[in-house]
Coordinates of C-alpha atoms in Angstrom, one line a residue:
M1 CA -15.7 -41.3 -66.5
N2 CA -14.1 -38.8 -64.0
L3 CA -10.4 -37.8 -63.6
T4 CA -10.0 -39.7 -60.6
K5 CA -11.2 -42.9 -61.8
I6 CA -8.5 -42.2 -64.9
I7 CA -6.1 -41.6 -62.5
A8 CA -6.3 -44.2 -60.3
F9 CA -6.1 -47.2 -64.2
V10 CA -2.9 -45.1 -65.0
L11 CA -1.3 -46.0 -61.4
L12 CA -2.3 -49.5 -62.1
A13 CA -1.3 -49.8 -64.5
I14 CA 2.5 -48.4 -64.1
S15 CA 1.9 -50.3 -60.8
L16 CA 1.7 -53.9 -62.4
F17 CA 4.4 -52.7 -65.5
L18 CA 6.1 -52.3 -62.2
A19 CA 5.9 -55.5 -60.1
Y20 CA 6.5 -56.8 -63.9
Y21 CA 9.9 -55.3 -64.4
L22 CA 11.2 -56.0 -61.5
Y23 CA 10.1 -59.3 -61.4
N24 CA 11.8 -60.3 -64.9
S25 CA 15.2 -58.6 -63.3
I26 CA 15.0 -60.7 -60.3
D27 CA 14.1 -63.5 -62.5
T28 CA 17.1 -62.6 -65.3
T29 CA 19.5 -62.8 -62.7
I30 CA 18.7 -65.7 -61.2
K31 CA 19.1 -67.3 -64.0
Q32 CA 22.5 -65.3 -65.4
R33 CA 23.7 -66.8 -61.9
E34 CA 22.2 -70.4 -62.5
A35 CA 24.0 -70.4 -65.9
I36 CA 27.4 -68.7 -64.9
A37 CA 27.4 -71.1 -61.8
T38 CA 26.8 -73.9 -64.1
T39 CA 29.1 -73.6 -66.5
E40 CA 31.8 -72.8 -63.7
S41 CA 31.6 -75.9 -62.5
Q42 CA 32.1 -77.8 -66.0
I43 CA 35.1 -75.7 -66.7
I44 CA 36.2 -77.0 -62.4
E45 CA 35.4 -80.7 -64.1
K46 CA 37.9 -79.9 -67.0
L47 CA 40.9 -78.0 -65.0
S48 CA 41.1 -81.1 -62.6
I49 CA 40.7 -83.8 -65.6
I50 CA 43.1 -81.8 -67.1
R51 CA 45.7 -81.4 -64.0
E52 CA 45.8 -85.3 -63.4
A53 CA 46.8 -86.0 -66.1
E54 CA 49.3 -83.5 -66.9
K55 CA 50.6 -84.9 -63.0
A56 CA 50.6 -88.0 -64.2
Y57 CA 52.0 -86.9 -67.9
L58 CA 54.7 -86.1 -65.1
E59 CA 55.5 -88.8 -63.4
Q60 CA 55.8 -91.1 -66.8
Y61 CA 58.0 -87.9 -68.5
G62 CA 60.0 -85.8 -65.8
K63 CA 57.7 -82.9 -67.3
Y64 CA 54.3 -81.4 -67.9
T65 CA 53.5 -80.9 -71.2
S66 CA 51.9 -78.0 -73.0
S67 CA 50.5 -79.5 -76.1
W68 CA 46.8 -80.8 -75.8
D69 CA 47.3 -83.7 -78.9
T70 CA 49.9 -85.1 -76.8
L71 CA 48.3 -84.7 -73.8
I72 CA 44.7 -85.8 -75.1
N73 CA 46.6 -89.0 -76.7
F74 CA 48.2 -90.1 -73.7
I75 CA 45.3 -90.3 -71.8
E76 CA 42.9 -91.9 -74.4
N77 CA 46.7 -94.8 -74.8
G78 CA 49.2 -93.8 -72.5
S79 CA 50.1 -96.4 -69.4
V80 CA 52.1 -96.0 -66.4
P81 CA 53.6 -97.8 -64.3
I82 CA 52.4 -99.7 -61.2
I83 CA 55.6 -99.0 -59.0
E84 CA 56.0 -101.1 -55.2
K85 CA 58.5 -99.0 -52.6
K86 CA 60.2 -101.8 -49.8
E87 CA 62.2 -100.3 -47.2
T88 CA 64.3 -102.5 -45.6
I89 CA 65.7 -100.8 -42.2
I90 CA 69.0 -103.1 -41.0
P91 CA 70.5 -102.7 -37.4
K92 CA 74.0 -101.2 -37.3
G93 CA 75.1 -100.6 -33.5
Y94 CA 74.7 -97.6 -31.2
G95 CA 71.5 -96.9 -32.4
V96 CA 72.2 -96.3 -36.5
E97 CA 70.4 -97.8 -39.0
E98 CA 70.4 -98.2 -42.5
V99 CA 67.7 -97.7 -44.8
I100 CA 67.6 -99.9 -48.2
V101 CA 64.8 -98.7 -50.4
D102 CA 64.4 -101.1 -53.1
I103 CA 61.6 -99.9 -56.4
D104 CA 60.5 -102.2 -58.7
T105 CA 57.9 -102.1 -61.3
I106 CA 55.4 -104.9 -60.9
G107 CA 52.9 -103.8 -63.7
Y108 CA 51.0 -101.1 -65.6
I109 CA 47.8 -99.6 -65.5
S110 CA 46.5 -97.5 -68.6
A111 CA 46.7 -93.8 -67.9
K112 CA 42.6 -93.5 -67.9
D113 CA 42.2 -95.5 -64.9
K114 CA 45.6 -93.7 -63.7
I115 CA 43.5 -90.2 -64.4
F116 CA 40.1 -90.9 -62.8
K117 CA 40.3 -94.1 -61.0
K118 CA 41.3 -94.0 -57.2
N119 CA 41.8 -97.2 -56.0
Y120 CA 41.3 -98.1 -52.0
T121 CA 42.5 -100.7 -49.7
V122 CA 41.0 -102.1 -46.7
N123 CA 43.8 -103.9 -44.2
A124 CA 43.3 -106.1 -41.1
A125 CA 42.7 -103.5 -37.6
D126 CA 44.8 -105.6 -35.9
N127 CA 46.4 -108.6 -35.0
G128 CA 43.6 -111.6 -34.4
E129 CA 41.3 -113.7 -36.2
L130 CA 39.1 -113.8 -39.2
R131 CA 35.8 -114.3 -38.6
E132 CA 33.7 -113.0 -41.9
V133 CA 34.5 -110.4 -45.3
Y134 CA 31.1 -109.8 -46.3
V135 CA 31.8 -109.2 -49.8
K136 CA 33.0 -110.1 -52.8
A137 CA 34.7 -109.6 -55.8
G138 CA 32.2 -107.2 -58.5
D139 CA 30.3 -105.9 -55.2
V140 CA 29.4 -102.4 -55.2
V141 CA 29.1 -100.3 -51.6
V142 CA 28.0 -97.8 -50.0
K143 CA 29.5 -95.8 -47.6
G144 CA 29.5 -97.0 -44.0
A145 CA 28.9 -100.8 -45.6
K146 CA 30.2 -103.5 -43.6
S147 CA 32.9 -104.8 -45.2
Y148 CA 34.6 -107.6 -42.6
R149 CA 35.2 -109.6 -39.0
M150 CA 37.6 -109.8 -36.7
K151 CA 38.1 -111.4 -33.7
K152 CA 41.1 -109.1 -31.4
D153 CA 43.9 -110.8 -29.7
G154 CA 42.8 -110.6 -25.8
N155 CA 39.4 -110.0 -27.3
E156 CA 35.9 -112.0 -26.4
K157 CA 33.5 -110.4 -29.1
S158 CA 34.6 -110.0 -32.8
D159 CA 34.1 -106.7 -34.3
D160 CA 32.7 -105.6 -37.2
Y161 CA 34.6 -102.7 -39.8
S162 CA 32.8 -100.7 -41.9
F163 CA 34.3 -99.3 -45.8
M164 CA 35.2 -95.2 -45.6
E165 CA 34.3 -94.5 -48.8
A166 CA 32.2 -96.1 -52.0
G167 CA 33.1 -98.2 -54.8
T168 CA 33.6 -101.3 -56.5
I169 CA 35.4 -104.8 -55.0
S170 CA 38.0 -105.4 -57.0
S171 CA 39.9 -108.4 -54.9
V172 CA 38.9 -109.6 -51.3
T173 CA 42.0 -111.8 -49.5
S174 CA 41.7 -115.4 -49.6
K175 CA 41.6 -116.5 -45.7
K176 CA 39.3 -118.6 -44.6
S177 CA 36.7 -117.8 -41.4
G178 CA 39.4 -118.8 -38.1
D179 CA 41.8 -117.9 -40.3
R180 CA 44.8 -115.3 -38.1
L181 CA 45.2 -112.2 -39.4
A182 CA 48.3 -109.9 -39.1
K183 CA 48.4 -105.8 -39.1
G184 CA 47.7 -104.5 -41.9
D185 CA 47.3 -107.8 -43.3
L186 CA 45.1 -106.6 -46.9
I187 CA 41.6 -108.4 -46.3
I188 CA 39.9 -106.1 -49.8
S189 CA 40.9 -103.6 -52.8
F190 CA 38.4 -101.8 -54.0
W191 CA 37.9 -98.6 -56.4
N192 CA 35.8 -96.0 -57.6
Y193 CA 35.6 -92.8 -60.0
V194 CA 37.1 -89.8 -58.7
L195 CA 36.7 -87.3 -61.8
N196 CA 33.7 -87.7 -64.3
P197 CA 34.8 -90.7 -66.9
K198 CA 32.0 -89.2 -69.5
V199 CA 34.2 -86.3 -70.2
D200 CA 34.7 -86.0 -73.6
V201 CA 38.3 -86.6 -73.9
K202 CA 39.4 -85.5 -77.5
T203 CA 37.3 -81.7 -76.7
L204 CA 38.8 -81.0 -73.1
A205 CA 41.0 -78.8 -74.3
T206 CA 37.9 -76.6 -75.2
V207 CA 36.2 -73.8 -72.4
P208 CA 33.3 -75.0 -71.7
G209 CA 30.7 -71.9 -71.9
S210 CA 33.2 -69.6 -74.4
G211 CA 32.3 -69.9 -78.3
G212 CA 34.9 -72.8 -78.7
K213 CA 38.4 -71.1 -76.7
T214 CA 41.0 -73.4 -75.5
F215 CA 42.7 -73.2 -71.7
D216 CA 46.0 -71.4 -71.5
I217 CA 48.4 -73.7 -70.5
F218 CA 51.5 -73.1 -69.6
T219 CA 54.8 -75.4 -68.4
E220 CA 58.6 -74.6 -68.1
V221 CA 61.0 -76.6 -66.5
K222 CA 63.1 -73.9 -64.1
D223 CA 66.5 -74.5 -62.4
R224 CA 66.5 -73.6 -58.7
N225 CA 69.8 -73.9 -57.5
G226 CA 70.8 -76.6 -59.6
I227 CA 67.5 -78.7 -59.4
K228 CA 66.0 -78.8 -62.4
V229 CA 61.7 -78.4 -62.0
S230 CA 58.6 -78.2 -63.8
V231 CA 56.1 -75.5 -63.5
I232 CA 52.7 -75.6 -64.7
E233 CA 50.2 -73.0 -65.2
V234 CA 46.3 -74.1 -67.3
K235 CA 43.9 -71.1 -66.9
D236 CA 40.2 -69.8 -68.0
P237 CA 41.0 -67.2 -70.8
A238 CA 37.9 -65.2 -70.9
P239 CA 35.4 -66.0 -67.7
T240 CA 31.8 -65.0 -68.1
N241 CA 31.3 -64.8 -65.0
P242 CA 32.5 -60.8 -64.9
E243 CA 33.4 -60.6 -61.8
R244 CA 35.9 -62.4 -62.6
R245 CA 37.1 -60.5 -65.9
E246 CA 37.6 -57.8 -63.7
K247 CA 41.4 -56.6 -61.7
N248 CA 40.4 -58.8 -58.8
E249 CA 43.5 -59.6 -55.5
A250 CA 41.0 -62.0 -54.2
K251 CA 42.2 -65.6 -55.5
N252 CA 38.5 -67.1 -55.3
R253 CA 38.3 -64.2 -57.4
K254 CA 40.7 -64.6 -60.4
P255 CA 39.6 -67.0 -64.1
L256 CA 39.8 -69.9 -62.6
R257 CA 42.9 -71.4 -63.0
F258 CA 45.0 -74.6 -61.3
G259 CA 49.0 -74.6 -60.8
S260 CA 51.7 -71.3 -61.3
R261 CA 54.2 -70.1 -64.0
T262 CA 56.9 -69.4 -60.3
D263 CA 56.0 -72.0 -58.4
V264 CA 55.9 -75.4 -57.7
S265 CA 52.5 -75.7 -57.3
T266 CA 49.2 -77.4 -59.0
A267 CA 46.8 -76.3 -56.3
G268 CA 43.3 -74.4 -57.9
N269 CA 42.1 -71.7 -56.8
W270 CA 38.4 -73.1 -56.6
E271 CA 39.6 -75.3 -53.4

């Protein structure tokens, strides 16, 4: 074998090694980024649940809690009232009106339903006659599916209306075809999960991908000009994303968190 062939083989070996090294580096970087994105998605999911749980707890008890045991017990066993607010406007003359607000508790729902579910309603778009309701209790509908048909006063033809959200039908009006509808009358009630109900609530405090670390949680009641206000901040104490571990002024590059230690806010920096 002459020198030229030896050099050619050496260059080929070096080229193959560099190609493998480059491919392996790119592949490793892509996998690391995918792993970080997956972990951060799981963290955001938990932070979203914690936020809604704390908001429900505040609604019930007038303050946030910094105890994970208390919060988890509230999610699993607590209940919150269903409040109905009615306003009565009484004209007093000379353009002056008196507004009387009545607030009644009409029932209770579990804290878990309050946190994970959202309720929706479909109401009559105008005055007219009901023609048909296309669903019944228990049906699962998708966004854009037909909900009901009505004939508005003054129109010759009937109009179909569609669902603006997906969900499960909980109840429908007892009115029949031909019955009168007033604008705003409740026709359909339905619900859908807005947060993942399969998350293990007992491990809610544990940060995904952290090896067992828990979220930092801060709550306090502050005095603002004689008014007591509650503040909360919950954040990831040890981000897996190296960009979030550096001191960075950009809001979306700080450790994942929601709330503030100084302001009355529950905004998340991932939003």
